[in-house]
C-alpha cells in the first residue's frame, strides 16, 4: 500500500469514526426522551389486540423490554440524523449528479419507511395477531410474554418499513448506472418467488393469507420500482440527447 493510498484510507477511517461518534451521541441524547415516552409506545403497540394483557416470567424481563422499546424509539427519533451522517460519509465517493439525486431522494426515504410501518401496523398486524391468538384457543389459553410480543411487532414493523424502500433503491441504482430496467424484466419471476419467501420469513404465522399480505405489496413495490427504473433511464437518455 502506497503512502498516498494509506493516507486516503486513514482519512476515510477518521471520517467514518466521526460520523459514527456523532450518531451515537445523538442516540444517547434521544434515549432519555424515549424512556419518558416508552409508556405511550407500549400503549400504541398493544392497540392491534383489544383487551390484550401481557405477562412477564423473569425478574428482569419487564425492565429489559422497557429499555429495548426506549432504544427502538430513540433510533427512530435519530434516524434522519443517522442517515444524514451516512450521506456525509459516502458523499466524497459520489459524482455531482449522484449527490443531487441522493439529496432529492432523502425525504422519500423517511416517507416510505413511515408508509411501510403504517401499513404493517394497520393492515398486516391485526389479521396476523388474530390468527396467532386464536389458533388452538380451544386447547390452551394464551399468556403472552411482554418481551416476545414487543420483539415480534418491532421486527415486523421494521422489516415492512425497509421493504417499502425497494422502489427508491431501484430508482437510485438506475440513475447512477448500476441497475438496468432490462434486468428487472428478465428476473421478474425470481423477484416474485423472493417476495413470497420474504413473506414467509417476515410474517410470524404459517397462514398463507397473512404471508400474502406481505408478499403481494412487495411484488407491487417491485413493479413500481421497475416503472421508476424505466423513467430514470428515459430521463438519463433525454438529458444525454439534449447535451449532444
CSV table of C-alpha atoms in Angstrom, one decimal:
chain,number,residue,atom,x,y,z
A,1,UNK,CA,0.0,0.0,0.0
A,2,UNK,CA,1.5,3.3,-1.1
A,3,UNK,CA,1.8,6.3,1.4
A,4,UNK,CA,-0.9,8.2,-0.6
A,5,UNK,CA,-3.3,5.3,-0.5
A,6,UNK,CA,-2.7,4.8,3.1
A,7,UNK,CA,-3.2,8.5,3.9
A,8,UNK,CA,-6.6,8.4,2.0
A,9,UNK,CA,-7.6,5.2,3.8
A,10,UNK,CA,-6.8,6.7,7.2
A,11,UNK,CA,-8.8,9.8,6.2
A,12,UNK,CA,-11.8,7.7,5.3
A,13,UNK,CA,-11.4,5.8,8.6
A,14,UNK,CA,-11.3,9.0,10.6
A,15,UNK,CA,-14.4,10.4,8.8
A,16,UNK,CA,-16.3,7.1,9.5
A,17,UNK,CA,-15.3,7.3,13.1
A,18,UNK,CA,-16.5,10.9,13.4
A,19,UNK,CA,-19.9,10.1,11.7
A,20,UNK,CA,-20.3,7.1,13.9
A,21,UNK,CA,-19.5,9.0,17.0
A,22,UNK,CA,-21.9,11.8,16.2
A,23,UNK,CA,-24.7,9.2,15.5
A,24,UNK,CA,-24.0,7.5,18.9
A,25,UNK,CA,-24.1,10.9,20.7
A,26,UNK,CA,-27.4,11.7,19.0
A,27,UNK,CA,-28.8,8.3,20.1
A,28,UNK,CA,-27.7,8.9,23.7
A,29,UNK,CA,-29.3,12.3,23.7
A,30,UNK,CA,-32.6,10.9,22.4
A,31,UNK,CA,-32.6,7.9,24.8
A,32,UNK,CA,-33.9,9.8,27.9
A,33,UNK,CA,-36.7,11.3,25.9
A,34,UNK,CA,-37.6,7.9,24.5
A,35,UNK,CA,-37.5,6.4,28.0
A,36,UNK,CA,-40.0,9.0,29.1
A,37,UNK,CA,-42.3,8.2,26.1
A,38,UNK,CA,-42.0,4.4,26.4
A,39,UNK,CA,-45.4,4.0,28.1
A,40,UNK,CA,-47.0,5.7,25.1
A,41,UNK,CA,-45.2,3.4,22.7
A,42,UNK,CA,-46.3,0.3,24.7
A,43,UNK,CA,-49.9,1.6,24.5
A,44,UNK,CA,-49.7,2.0,20.7
A,45,UNK,CA,-48.2,-1.4,20.2
A,46,UNK,CA,-50.9,-3.1,22.3
A,47,UNK,CA,-53.8,-1.5,20.3
A,48,UNK,CA,-53.9,-4.1,17.5
A,49,UNK,CA,-55.2,-6.7,20.0
A,50,UNK,CA,-58.1,-5.3,22.1
A,51,UNK,CA,-58.1,-6.3,25.7
A,52,UNK,CA,-54.5,-7.7,25.5
A,53,UNK,CA,-52.9,-8.5,28.8
A,54,UNK,CA,-49.2,-9.1,28.7
A,55,UNK,CA,-47.2,-11.0,31.4
A,56,UNK,CA,-43.6,-11.4,32.2
A,57,UNK,CA,-41.9,-14.5,33.7
A,58,UNK,CA,-38.5,-13.3,34.6
A,59,UNK,CA,-37.4,-10.8,37.2
A,60,UNK,CA,-35.6,-8.5,34.7
A,61,UNK,CA,-37.8,-9.1,31.7
A,62,UNK,CA,-40.0,-6.1,32.1
A,63,UNK,CA,-37.1,-3.7,32.7
A,64,UNK,CA,-35.2,-5.2,29.7
A,65,UNK,CA,-38.2,-4.8,27.4
A,66,UNK,CA,-38.8,-1.2,28.6
A,67,UNK,CA,-35.1,-0.4,27.7
A,68,UNK,CA,-35.5,-2.2,24.4
A,69,UNK,CA,-38.6,-0.1,23.5
A,70,UNK,CA,-36.7,3.0,24.6
A,71,UNK,CA,-33.8,2.1,22.3
A,72,UNK,CA,-36.1,1.4,19.3
A,73,UNK,CA,-37.8,4.8,19.9
A,74,UNK,CA,-34.5,6.6,20.2
A,75,UNK,CA,-33.3,5.0,17.0
A,76,UNK,CA,-36.5,6.2,15.1
A,77,UNK,CA,-36.1,9.7,16.5
A,78,UNK,CA,-32.5,9.9,15.4
A,79,UNK,CA,-32.9,8.0,12.1
A,80,UNK,CA,-32.9,11.2,10.0
A,81,UNK,CA,-29.7,12.4,11.6
A,82,UNK,CA,-28.0,9.0,11.3
A,83,UNK,CA,-29.0,8.8,7.6
A,84,UNK,CA,-27.6,12.3,7.1
A,85,UNK,CA,-24.3,11.2,8.7
A,86,UNK,CA,-24.2,8.2,6.3
A,87,UNK,CA,-24.7,10.6,3.4
A,88,UNK,CA,-21.8,12.8,4.6
A,89,UNK,CA,-19.6,9.7,4.7
A,90,UNK,CA,-20.3,8.4,1.2
A,91,UNK,CA,-20.6,11.9,-0.4
A,92,UNK,CA,-16.9,12.2,-1.4
A,93,UNK,CA,-17.2,9.0,-3.4
A,94,UNK,CA,-20.2,10.3,-5.5
A,95,UNK,CA,-20.2,12.4,-8.6
A,96,UNK,CA,-22.1,15.8,-8.6
A,97,UNK,CA,-25.1,14.3,-10.3
A,98,UNK,CA,-25.2,11.3,-7.9
A,99,UNK,CA,-25.1,13.7,-4.9
A,100,UNK,CA,-28.0,15.7,-6.4
A,101,UNK,CA,-30.0,12.5,-6.8
A,102,UNK,CA,-29.2,11.5,-3.3
A,103,UNK,CA,-30.2,14.8,-1.7
A,104,UNK,CA,-33.5,14.9,-3.7
A,105,UNK,CA,-34.4,11.3,-2.5
A,106,UNK,CA,-33.6,11.7,1.1
A,107,UNK,CA,-37.0,12.9,2.2
A,108,UNK,CA,-38.6,10.0,0.4
A,109,UNK,CA,-36.5,7.5,2.4
A,110,UNK,CA,-38.3,8.6,5.6
A,111,UNK,CA,-41.7,8.9,4.0
A,112,UNK,CA,-41.6,5.4,2.5
A,113,UNK,CA,-40.4,3.9,5.8
A,114,UNK,CA,-43.2,5.6,7.6
A,115,UNK,CA,-45.7,4.3,5.0
A,116,UNK,CA,-44.4,0.8,5.4
A,117,UNK,CA,-44.6,1.0,9.2
A,118,UNK,CA,-48.2,2.3,9.0
A,119,UNK,CA,-49.1,-0.4,6.5
A,120,UNK,CA,-47.7,-3.1,8.9
A,121,UNK,CA,-49.5,-1.6,11.9
A,122,UNK,CA,-53.0,-1.1,10.4
A,123,UNK,CA,-53.1,-3.8,7.6
A,124,UNK,CA,-50.8,-6.6,8.4
A,125,UNK,CA,-50.7,-6.9,12.2
A,126,UNK,CA,-54.5,-7.2,13.0
A,127,UNK,CA,-55.1,-10.3,11.0
A,128,UNK,CA,-51.7,-11.9,11.8
A,129,UNK,CA,-52.1,-11.4,15.5
A,130,UNK,CA,-55.7,-12.6,15.4
A,131,UNK,CA,-54.6,-15.8,13.7
A,132,UNK,CA,-51.9,-16.3,16.3
A,133,UNK,CA,-54.0,-15.6,19.3
A,134,UNK,CA,-57.0,-17.7,18.2
A,135,UNK,CA,-55.1,-20.7,16.8
A,136,UNK,CA,-55.5,-23.6,19.3
A,137,UNK,CA,-57.6,-21.4,21.6
A,138,UNK,CA,-59.9,-24.4,22.4
A,139,UNK,CA,-56.8,-26.3,23.7
A,140,UNK,CA,-54.9,-23.6,25.6
A,141,UNK,CA,-55.3,-20.1,26.9
A,142,UNK,CA,-52.6,-17.7,25.6
A,143,UNK,CA,-50.4,-15.9,28.2
A,144,UNK,CA,-48.2,-13.7,26.1
A,145,UNK,CA,-44.9,-12.6,27.4
A,146,UNK,CA,-44.2,-8.9,27.0
A,147,UNK,CA,-40.7,-9.4,25.6
A,148,UNK,CA,-41.9,-11.8,23.0
A,149,UNK,CA,-44.8,-9.7,21.9
A,150,UNK,CA,-42.8,-6.5,21.6
A,151,UNK,CA,-40.0,-8.3,19.7
A,152,UNK,CA,-42.4,-9.8,17.1
A,153,UNK,CA,-44.1,-6.4,16.5
A,154,UNK,CA,-41.0,-4.3,16.3
A,155,UNK,CA,-39.2,-6.7,13.9
A,156,UNK,CA,-42.3,-7.0,11.7
A,157,UNK,CA,-42.8,-3.2,11.5
A,158,UNK,CA,-39.2,-2.5,10.8
A,159,UNK,CA,-38.9,-5.2,8.1
A,160,UNK,CA,-42.0,-3.9,6.3
A,161,UNK,CA,-40.7,-0.3,6.6
A,162,UNK,CA,-37.5,-1.4,4.9
A,163,UNK,CA,-39.3,-3.3,2.2
A,164,UNK,CA,-41.1,-0.1,1.2
A,165,UNK,CA,-37.7,1.4,0.3
A,166,UNK,CA,-37.4,-1.0,-2.7
A,167,UNK,CA,-38.7,1.4,-5.4
A,168,UNK,CA,-36.5,4.2,-4.2
A,169,UNK,CA,-33.4,2.0,-4.2
A,170,UNK,CA,-34.2,0.7,-7.7
A,171,UNK,CA,-34.7,4.2,-9.0
A,172,UNK,CA,-31.4,5.5,-7.5
A,173,UNK,CA,-29.4,2.5,-8.7
A,174,UNK,CA,-30.7,3.0,-12.2
A,175,UNK,CA,-29.9,6.7,-12.0
A,176,UNK,CA,-26.3,6.1,-11.2
A,177,UNK,CA,-26.0,3.3,-13.8
A,178,UNK,CA,-25.7,0.3,-11.5
A,179,UNK,CA,-29.1,-1.2,-12.4
A,180,UNK,CA,-30.7,-1.7,-15.8
A,181,UNK,CA,-34.5,-1.9,-16.4
A,182,UNK,CA,-34.0,-4.9,-18.7
A,183,UNK,CA,-32.6,-6.9,-15.7
A,184,UNK,CA,-35.8,-6.2,-13.7
A,185,UNK,CA,-37.9,-7.6,-16.5
A,186,UNK,CA,-35.6,-10.6,-17.0
A,187,UNK,CA,-35.6,-11.6,-13.3
A,188,UNK,CA,-39.2,-10.8,-12.6
A,189,UNK,CA,-40.2,-14.4,-11.9
A,190,UNK,CA,-37.3,-14.7,-9.4
A,191,UNK,CA,-38.4,-11.5,-7.8
A,192,UNK,CA,-41.9,-12.8,-7.3
A,193,UNK,CA,-40.6,-16.0,-5.7
A,194,UNK,CA,-38.3,-14.0,-3.5
A,195,UNK,CA,-41.3,-11.9,-2.4
A,196,UNK,CA,-43.1,-14.9,-1.1
A,197,UNK,CA,-40.0,-16.2,0.6
A,198,UNK,CA,-39.6,-12.9,2.3
A,199,UNK,CA,-43.3,-13.0,3.2
A,200,UNK,CA,-42.8,-16.4,4.9
A,201,UNK,CA,-39.7,-15.1,6.7
A,202,UNK,CA,-41.2,-11.8,7.9
A,203,UNK,CA,-44.7,-13.0,8.8
A,204,UNK,CA,-44.7,-14.8,12.2
A,205,UNK,CA,-47.5,-17.1,11.0
A,206,UNK,CA,-47.8,-20.1,8.8
A,207,UNK,CA,-51.1,-18.8,7.3
A,208,UNK,CA,-50.7,-18.3,3.5
A,209,UNK,CA,-53.2,-15.4,3.7
A,210,UNK,CA,-51.0,-13.4,6.1
A,211,UNK,CA,-47.9,-14.3,4.2
A,212,UNK,CA,-49.6,-13.0,1.0
A,213,UNK,CA,-50.3,-9.7,2.8
A,214,UNK,CA,-46.6,-9.2,2.9
A,215,UNK,CA,-45.6,-10.8,-0.5
A,216,UNK,CA,-48.2,-9.0,-2.6
A,217,UNK,CA,-47.2,-5.5,-1.5
A,218,UNK,CA,-43.5,-6.4,-2.1
A,219,UNK,CA,-44.4,-7.5,-5.6
A,220,UNK,CA,-46.3,-4.3,-6.2
A,221,UNK,CA,-43.4,-2.3,-4.9
A,222,UNK,CA,-41.1,-4.2,-7.2
A,223,UNK,CA,-43.3,-3.4,-10.2
A,224,UNK,CA,-43.5,0.3,-9.1
A,225,UNK,CA,-39.7,0.3,-8.8
A,226,UNK,CA,-39.4,-1.2,-12.3
A,227,UNK,CA,-41.5,1.7,-13.7
A,228,UNK,CA,-39.4,4.2,-11.8
A,229,UNK,CA,-36.3,2.5,-13.2
A,230,UNK,CA,-37.6,2.9,-16.8
A,231,UNK,CA,-38.4,6.5,-16.0
A,232,UNK,CA,-34.9,7.1,-14.7
A,233,UNK,CA,-33.4,5.5,-17.8
A,234,UNK,CA,-35.6,7.7,-20.0
A,235,UNK,CA,-34.6,10.9,-18.2
A,236,UNK,CA,-31.0,9.9,-18.5
A,237,UNK,CA,-31.4,9.3,-22.2
A,238,UNK,CA,-33.2,12.6,-22.7
A,239,UNK,CA,-30.5,14.5,-20.9
A,240,UNK,CA,-27.8,12.8,-22.9
A,241,UNK,CA,-29.7,13.7,-26.2
A,242,UNK,CA,-30.1,17.3,-25.1
A,243,UNK,CA,-26.4,17.5,-24.3
A,244,UNK,CA,-25.5,16.0,-27.6
